[in-house]
C-alpha atoms as one frame of an Amber mdcrd trajectory, in Angstrom:
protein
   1.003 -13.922 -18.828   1.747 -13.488 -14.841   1.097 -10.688 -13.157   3.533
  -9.325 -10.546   0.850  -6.546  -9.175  -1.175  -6.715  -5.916  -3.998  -4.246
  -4.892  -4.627  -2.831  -1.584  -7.373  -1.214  -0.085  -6.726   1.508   1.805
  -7.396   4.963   3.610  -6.281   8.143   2.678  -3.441   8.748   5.662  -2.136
   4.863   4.919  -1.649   6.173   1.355  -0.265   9.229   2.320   2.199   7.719
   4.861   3.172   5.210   1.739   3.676   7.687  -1.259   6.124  10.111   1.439
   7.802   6.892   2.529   8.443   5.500  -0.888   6.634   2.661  -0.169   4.078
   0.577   1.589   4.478  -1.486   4.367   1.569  -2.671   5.645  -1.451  -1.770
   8.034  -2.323  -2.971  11.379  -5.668  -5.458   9.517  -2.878  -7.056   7.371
């Protein structure tokens, strides 16, 4: 079975930023 997921750790305002965008694009560590 493959997996398309990946996890992410990160802070509260990244994940904020993400769910109003629609999506996730990154932080400045990446």
């Amino acid at each position: 079975m493959t997996s398309n997921l990946i996890y992410k750790i990160c802070t509260a305002a990244e994940w904020a930023a993400a769910e109003k965008a629609g999506r996730f694009t990154g932080s400045p560590v990446d």
